[in-house]
């Protein structure tokens, strides 16, 4: 597969890590979030600026021009973007794709990143669609849902089923240039509207076998990021969107508390005892969930840096911390929404947006109730379902 055409649209701007560059982007995102919501995708100029701050190279191995940041550093970046807008944070989280694309063969990876490290990846995996094996690869047809970020993607994924494929129950994923897929703009949801998670349709596309990989399998390179559990990290980067949204919800309540007066003549919002009590509880819950999340993330990263294998138990704790963070994010956003009373019920209110966005995060299959059960199985010394952790 020739990806030479990609090099012409990749950013040549060096990564900007200074606060002013990121702060300016976040101010712009916050001012334009109604735009993303209305058009149902993040605007292309924002995706280009994500390249500038290193979203797509952050977790990429240095051998391909990446920064090879720690998982915690990337998660904090996504969390910070999510404070400005949950949908933008969700789209930025797909910078994590570099870690599971790492399962592609090394020659394919060299070709993929030949034009630079800033590959914007999107697409869907489920439902897995049958693919026909032919000489040298597969003929792919089908429709895939929840292709978050597909409107700005350069490369797109599709989960495929192949007869007699020895994947250990994990999905095989085909990788194609974005111009080989058709996007059906049917993303019509109650939250995270701006992620552009439309359906993608592929018709009779040939995908060479070397442009497929088994998601969750080992990386082809030996960098530390390749030893960090890829499936756990894929869940983590989504969970922190909920944490960022919840932080913004608490900020919104704090701002309202000094200005919102009761229409009934009751004490102002910030003077009410129940508001003071609930805001303290919410703050403690959010900080506690973040502490568990980043403590476990750092512990597993230290294991990867040391060159040691990550235990199933430690990987399961990553999944548990991620699912817990998503739930706490939704709970805190819901509490903030309730504290604001009728002021929060309007469509363009920040707390209404935080409520719906945080609930959608917690609904994701990677963070759903079943992941808690699977983590519990591991903690009890039992074998979880295939693909977990």
Coordinates of C-alpha atoms in Angstrom, one line a residue:
X1 CA 0.0 0.0 0.0
X2 CA 1.5 3.3 -1.1
X3 CA 1.2 6.0 1.6
X4 CA 3.5 8.5 -0.1
X5 CA 0.5 10.8 -0.7
X6 CA 0.2 11.2 3.1
X7 CA 3.4 13.1 3.4
X8 CA 2.0 16.2 1.7
X9 CA -0.7 16.7 4.2
X10 CA 1.2 16.1 7.4
X11 CA 2.2 19.0 9.6
X12 CA 5.8 20.1 9.4
X13 CA 5.4 22.4 12.3
X14 CA 7.5 21.3 15.3
X15 CA 5.7 20.1 18.4
X16 CA 4.9 23.0 20.8
X17 CA 5.0 22.0 24.4
X18 CA 5.0 25.5 25.9
X19 CA 1.9 26.5 27.9
X20 CA 1.0 29.5 25.8
X21 CA 0.6 27.4 22.6
X22 CA -1.7 24.9 24.3
X23 CA -3.5 27.6 26.2
X24 CA -4.4 29.5 23.1
X25 CA -5.7 26.3 21.5
X26 CA -7.9 25.5 24.5
X27 CA -9.3 29.0 24.6
X28 CA -10.3 28.6 20.9
X29 CA -11.8 25.2 21.5
X30 CA -13.9 26.5 24.4
X31 CA -15.2 29.4 22.3
X32 CA -16.1 27.1 19.4
X33 CA -17.6 24.1 21.1
X34 CA -21.1 24.9 19.9
X35 CA -19.7 24.9 16.4
X36 CA -18.4 21.4 16.8
X37 CA -21.7 20.3 18.3
X38 CA -23.8 21.7 15.5
X39 CA -21.7 20.3 12.6
X40 CA -21.2 17.0 14.5
X41 CA -17.4 16.9 14.1
X42 CA -14.3 18.7 15.2
X43 CA -13.2 21.2 12.6
X44 CA -10.2 20.4 10.5
X45 CA -8.1 23.3 11.7
X46 CA -8.4 22.0 15.3
X47 CA -7.1 18.6 14.2
X48 CA -4.2 20.3 12.5
X49 CA -3.4 22.1 15.7
X50 CA -3.6 18.8 17.6
X51 CA -0.7 17.8 15.4
X52 CA 1.2 20.9 16.5
X53 CA 0.9 20.2 20.2
X54 CA 2.0 16.6 19.7
X55 CA -1.3 14.7 20.1
X56 CA -0.5 12.1 17.3
X57 CA 3.2 11.7 18.0
X58 CA 3.0 11.6 21.8
X59 CA 2.8 7.8 22.2
X60 CA 4.7 7.0 19.0
X61 CA 8.0 5.2 19.4
X62 CA 11.1 7.5 18.8
X63 CA 12.3 5.2 16.0
X64 CA 9.4 6.6 13.9
X65 CA 9.9 10.2 15.0
X66 CA 7.6 10.1 17.9
X67 CA 8.0 11.6 21.4
X68 CA 7.4 8.3 23.3
X69 CA 5.8 10.2 26.2
X70 CA 4.6 8.3 29.2
X71 CA 0.9 7.1 29.2
X72 CA 0.2 9.5 32.1
X73 CA 1.5 12.5 30.2
X74 CA -0.7 11.7 27.2
X75 CA -3.7 11.1 29.4
X76 CA -3.2 14.4 31.2
X77 CA -3.0 16.1 27.8
X78 CA -6.4 14.5 26.7
X79 CA -7.9 15.4 30.1
X80 CA -6.9 19.0 29.7
X81 CA -8.3 19.2 26.2
X82 CA -11.5 17.6 27.5
X83 CA -11.9 20.4 30.1
X84 CA -12.3 22.8 27.2
X85 CA -14.6 20.4 25.2
X86 CA -15.4 16.7 25.7
X87 CA -15.7 16.0 22.0
X88 CA -12.3 17.5 21.2
X89 CA -10.8 15.5 24.1
X90 CA -12.4 12.3 22.7
X91 CA -11.0 13.0 19.2
X92 CA -7.6 13.8 20.6
X93 CA -7.6 10.6 22.6
X94 CA -7.3 8.7 19.3
X95 CA -3.7 9.7 19.3
X96 CA -3.4 6.5 21.3
X97 CA -3.8 4.6 18.0
X98 CA 0.0 4.7 17.6
X99 CA 0.2 2.1 20.4
X100 CA -2.0 -0.6 18.7
X101 CA -0.9 0.3 15.2
X102 CA 2.5 -0.8 16.6
X103 CA 1.3 -4.4 16.0
X104 CA 1.7 -3.8 12.3
X105 CA 4.9 -5.4 10.8
X106 CA 7.9 -3.2 11.0
X107 CA 8.2 -2.6 7.2
X108 CA 4.6 -1.5 7.2
X109 CA 5.2 0.9 10.1
X110 CA 8.2 2.4 8.3
X111 CA 6.1 3.0 5.3
X112 CA 3.2 4.4 7.4
X113 CA 5.5 7.0 9.1
X114 CA 7.8 7.7 6.2
X115 CA 6.3 11.1 5.7
X116 CA 6.3 12.0 9.4
X117 CA 4.9 10.9 12.7
X118 CA 1.6 12.9 12.7
X119 CA -0.7 10.2 11.4
X120 CA -4.4 11.0 12.2
X121 CA -6.1 7.7 12.6
X122 CA -9.9 7.0 12.9
X123 CA -12.4 4.5 12.0
X124 CA -14.4 1.6 13.5
X125 CA -13.7 -2.0 14.5
X126 CA -17.2 -3.3 15.3
X127 CA -19.2 -5.0 14.2
X128 CA -16.6 -7.3 12.7
X129 CA -17.3 -7.9 9.0
X130 CA -16.4 -11.0 6.9
X131 CA -13.4 -10.5 4.6
X132 CA -12.4 -12.7 1.7
X133 CA -8.8 -13.9 1.6
X134 CA -7.2 -13.5 -1.8
X135 CA -3.6 -13.7 -3.0
X136 CA -1.6 -11.3 -0.8
X137 CA -4.4 -10.0 1.3
X138 CA -8.1 -9.5 1.8
X139 CA -11.1 -8.1 0.0
X140 CA -13.0 -6.0 2.5
X141 CA -16.6 -5.0 2.4
X142 CA -19.0 -3.7 5.1
X143 CA -20.2 -1.0 7.4
X144 CA -18.6 -0.1 10.7
X145 CA -20.1 2.0 13.5
X146 CA -18.7 4.6 16.0
X147 CA -15.8 5.7 13.7
X148 CA -14.8 8.6 16.0
X149 CA -12.7 11.3 14.4
X150 CA -13.2 9.8 10.9
X151 CA -14.0 13.2 9.4
X152 CA -10.4 14.3 10.0
X153 CA -8.6 11.0 9.6
X154 CA -5.8 10.1 7.2
X155 CA -5.9 6.4 7.8
X156 CA -9.0 4.4 8.8
X157 CA -9.5 1.0 10.5
X158 CA -12.0 -1.7 10.0
X159 CA -12.4 -4.9 12.0
X160 CA -12.6 -8.0 9.8
X161 CA -13.4 -11.7 10.2
X162 CA -11.3 -14.2 8.2
X163 CA -11.9 -17.9 8.0
X164 CA -9.5 -20.0 10.2
X165 CA -7.8 -16.9 11.5
X166 CA -5.7 -17.6 14.6
X167 CA -6.2 -14.4 16.6
X168 CA -7.0 -15.9 20.0
X169 CA -10.4 -14.3 20.0
X170 CA -9.0 -10.8 19.4
X171 CA -10.2 -8.7 16.4
X172 CA -8.1 -8.5 13.2
X173 CA -8.0 -4.9 12.0
X174 CA -7.5 -3.7 8.4
X175 CA -5.9 -0.3 7.9
X176 CA -6.7 1.7 4.8
X177 CA -6.2 5.3 3.5
X178 CA -9.2 7.5 4.3
X179 CA -10.0 7.9 0.6
X180 CA -10.8 4.2 0.3
X181 CA -13.8 4.6 2.7
X182 CA -17.2 6.4 2.5
X183 CA -18.4 8.2 5.6
X184 CA -22.2 8.2 6.2
X185 CA -22.9 11.2 8.5
X186 CA -25.4 9.6 10.8
X187 CA -24.0 10.5 14.2
X188 CA -27.2 11.7 16.1
X189 CA -26.7 11.3 19.9
X190 CA -27.3 13.1 23.2
X191 CA -23.7 13.8 24.1
X192 CA -20.2 14.1 22.5
X193 CA -22.0 15.2 19.3
X194 CA -18.8 16.8 18.0
X195 CA -16.8 13.5 17.8
X196 CA -18.2 12.8 14.3
X197 CA -18.5 9.1 15.2
X198 CA -20.3 8.3 12.0
X199 CA -20.6 5.0 10.1
X200 CA -17.8 4.2 7.6
X201 CA -18.6 2.0 4.6
X202 CA -16.0 0.1 2.5
X203 CA -16.8 -1.5 -0.8
X204 CA -14.5 -4.1 -2.4
X205 CA -11.3 -2.7 -1.1
X206 CA -8.1 -4.8 -1.4
X207 CA -6.0 -4.6 1.8
X208 CA -2.6 -6.3 1.8
X209 CA -2.1 -8.7 4.6
X210 CA 0.8 -6.7 6.0
X211 CA -1.6 -3.8 6.5
X212 CA -3.6 -5.8 9.0
X213 CA -2.9 -6.5 12.7
X214 CA -4.5 -8.2 15.6
X215 CA -5.7 -5.6 18.0
X216 CA -4.2 -6.1 21.5
X217 CA -1.2 -8.2 20.3
X218 CA 2.4 -7.4 21.0
X219 CA 4.1 -4.4 19.3
X220 CA 6.6 -5.1 16.5
X221 CA 9.2 -2.8 18.1
X222 CA 10.9 -3.1 21.5
X223 CA 10.2 0.4 22.9
X224 CA 8.8 0.7 26.4
X225 CA 5.5 2.0 25.1
X226 CA 5.2 -1.3 23.2
X227 CA 5.3 -3.2 26.6
X228 CA 2.5 -1.1 28.1
X229 CA -0.9 -2.9 27.8
X230 CA -2.5 -1.5 24.6
X231 CA -6.1 -2.4 25.3
X232 CA -5.9 -1.0 28.8
X233 CA -4.5 2.2 27.5
X234 CA -7.2 2.4 24.9
X235 CA -9.8 2.4 27.7
X236 CA -7.8 4.9 29.8
X237 CA -7.6 7.6 27.2
X238 CA -11.4 7.6 26.9
X239 CA -11.9 7.6 30.7
X240 CA -9.9 10.8 31.2
X241 CA -12.4 12.6 28.9
X242 CA -14.9 12.1 31.7
X243 CA -12.5 13.4 34.3
X244 CA -11.9 16.5 32.2
X245 CA -15.6 17.1 31.6
X246 CA -16.3 16.7 35.3
X247 CA -13.6 19.2 36.3
X248 CA -15.1 21.7 33.9
X249 CA -18.5 21.0 35.4
X250 CA -17.2 21.9 38.9
X251 CA -15.6 25.0 37.6
X252 CA -18.9 26.0 36.1
X253 CA -20.7 25.5 39.4
X254 CA -18.1 27.5 41.2
X255 CA -18.6 30.4 38.8
X256 CA -22.4 30.2 39.1
X257 CA -22.2 30.1 42.9
X258 CA -21.1 33.7 43.1
X259 CA -23.6 35.1 40.6
X260 CA -26.8 32.9 40.6
X261 CA -29.5 34.3 42.8
X262 CA -32.7 32.4 43.7
X263 CA -35.9 33.6 41.9
X264 CA -37.7 32.7 45.2
X265 CA -35.7 35.0 47.4
X266 CA -33.7 32.1 49.0
X267 CA -30.0 32.6 49.8
X268 CA -27.7 32.8 46.8
X269 CA -26.4 29.5 45.4
X270 CA -23.0 29.7 47.1
X271 CA -24.5 30.5 50.5
X272 CA -26.7 27.3 50.6
X273 CA -25.4 24.6 53.0
X274 CA -26.3 21.7 50.7
X275 CA -24.4 23.3 47.9
X276 CA -21.3 23.7 50.0
X277 CA -21.6 20.1 51.2
X278 CA -22.2 18.5 47.8
X279 CA -19.4 20.5 46.1
X280 CA -16.9 19.3 48.7
X281 CA -18.1 15.7 48.2
X282 CA -17.8 16.0 44.5
X283 CA -14.3 17.5 44.7
X284 CA -13.1 14.6 46.9
X285 CA -14.6 11.9 44.6
X286 CA -13.0 13.4 41.5
X287 CA -9.6 13.8 43.1
X288 CA -9.7 10.3 44.6
X289 CA -10.6 8.7 41.2
X290 CA -7.8 10.7 39.5
X291 CA -5.3 9.6 42.2
X292 CA -6.1 5.9 41.7
X293 CA -6.0 6.3 37.9
X294 CA -2.6 8.0 37.7
X295 CA -1.0 6.0 40.5
X296 CA -1.7 2.7 38.7
X297 CA -0.7 4.2 35.4
X298 CA 2.7 5.3 36.7
X299 CA 3.3 2.0 38.4
X300 CA 2.7 0.0 35.2
X301 CA 4.8 2.4 33.2
X302 CA 7.7 1.9 35.6
X303 CA 7.4 -1.8 35.0
X304 CA 7.4 -1.2 31.2
X305 CA 10.5 1.0 31.5
X306 CA 12.3 -1.6 33.5
X307 CA 11.7 -4.1 30.6
X308 CA 9.6 -6.4 32.7
X309 CA 6.3 -8.0 31.7
X310 CA 3.2 -6.3 33.0
X311 CA 1.2 -8.8 35.1
X312 CA -2.4 -9.6 34.3
X313 CA -3.4 -8.2 37.8
X314 CA -1.7 -4.9 37.2
X315 CA -3.3 -4.6 33.7
X316 CA -6.7 -5.4 35.2
X317 CA -6.2 -2.6 37.8
X318 CA -5.6 -0.2 34.9
X319 CA -9.0 -1.3 33.5
X320 CA -10.6 -1.0 36.9
X321 CA -9.2 2.5 37.4
X322 CA -10.4 3.6 34.0
X323 CA -13.9 2.3 34.4
X324 CA -14.1 3.8 37.9
X325 CA -12.8 7.2 36.6
X326 CA -15.5 7.2 33.9
X327 CA -18.2 6.5 36.4
X328 CA -17.0 9.1 38.9
X329 CA -16.7 11.7 36.1
X330 CA -20.4 11.0 35.2
X331 CA -21.5 11.1 38.9
X332 CA -19.7 14.4 39.5
X333 CA -21.1 16.0 36.4
X334 CA -24.5 14.9 37.4
X335 CA -24.1 16.3 40.8
X336 CA -22.9 19.7 39.4
X337 CA -25.9 19.8 37.0
X338 CA -28.3 19.2 39.9
X339 CA -26.7 21.9 42.1
X340 CA -27.3 24.5 39.4
X341 CA -31.1 23.9 39.3
X342 CA -33.1 25.3 36.4
X343 CA -30.1 27.3 35.2
X344 CA -28.5 24.1 33.9
X345 CA -31.4 22.8 31.8
X346 CA -30.8 25.0 28.7
X347 CA -29.3 23.4 25.6
X348 CA -26.3 25.7 25.4
X349 CA -25.5 25.6 29.2
X350 CA -22.1 24.2 30.0
X351 CA -23.5 22.0 32.7
X352 CA -26.1 20.5 30.4
X353 CA -23.3 19.7 28.0
X354 CA -21.1 18.2 30.7
X355 CA -24.0 16.0 31.9
X356 CA -24.7 14.5 28.5
X357 CA -21.0 14.2 27.5
X358 CA -20.0 12.5 30.7
X359 CA -22.8 10.0 30.5
X360 CA -21.8 9.0 27.0
X361 CA -18.2 8.4 28.1
X362 CA -19.4 6.0 30.9
X363 CA -21.5 4.1 28.4
X364 CA -18.6 3.1 26.2
X365 CA -18.0 -0.7 25.9
X366 CA -14.4 -0.3 27.2
X367 CA -15.7 1.3 30.4
X368 CA -19.1 -0.4 30.9
X369 CA -20.3 -2.5 33.8
X370 CA -18.8 -5.7 32.4
X371 CA -15.3 -4.3 32.7
X372 CA -15.8 -4.1 36.5
X373 CA -16.9 -7.7 36.6
X374 CA -13.9 -8.8 34.6
X375 CA -11.5 -6.9 36.9
X376 CA -13.2 -8.5 39.8
X377 CA -12.6 -11.9 38.3
X378 CA -8.9 -11.2 38.0
X379 CA -8.7 -9.9 41.5
X380 CA -10.3 -13.1 42.7
X381 CA -7.7 -15.2 40.8
X382 CA -10.2 -16.3 38.1
X383 CA -9.8 -16.1 34.3
X384 CA -11.6 -13.2 32.6
X385 CA -13.2 -13.1 29.2
X386 CA -11.0 -13.1 26.1
X387 CA -9.5 -9.7 25.3
X388 CA -9.5 -8.5 29.0
X389 CA -7.4 -6.9 30.3

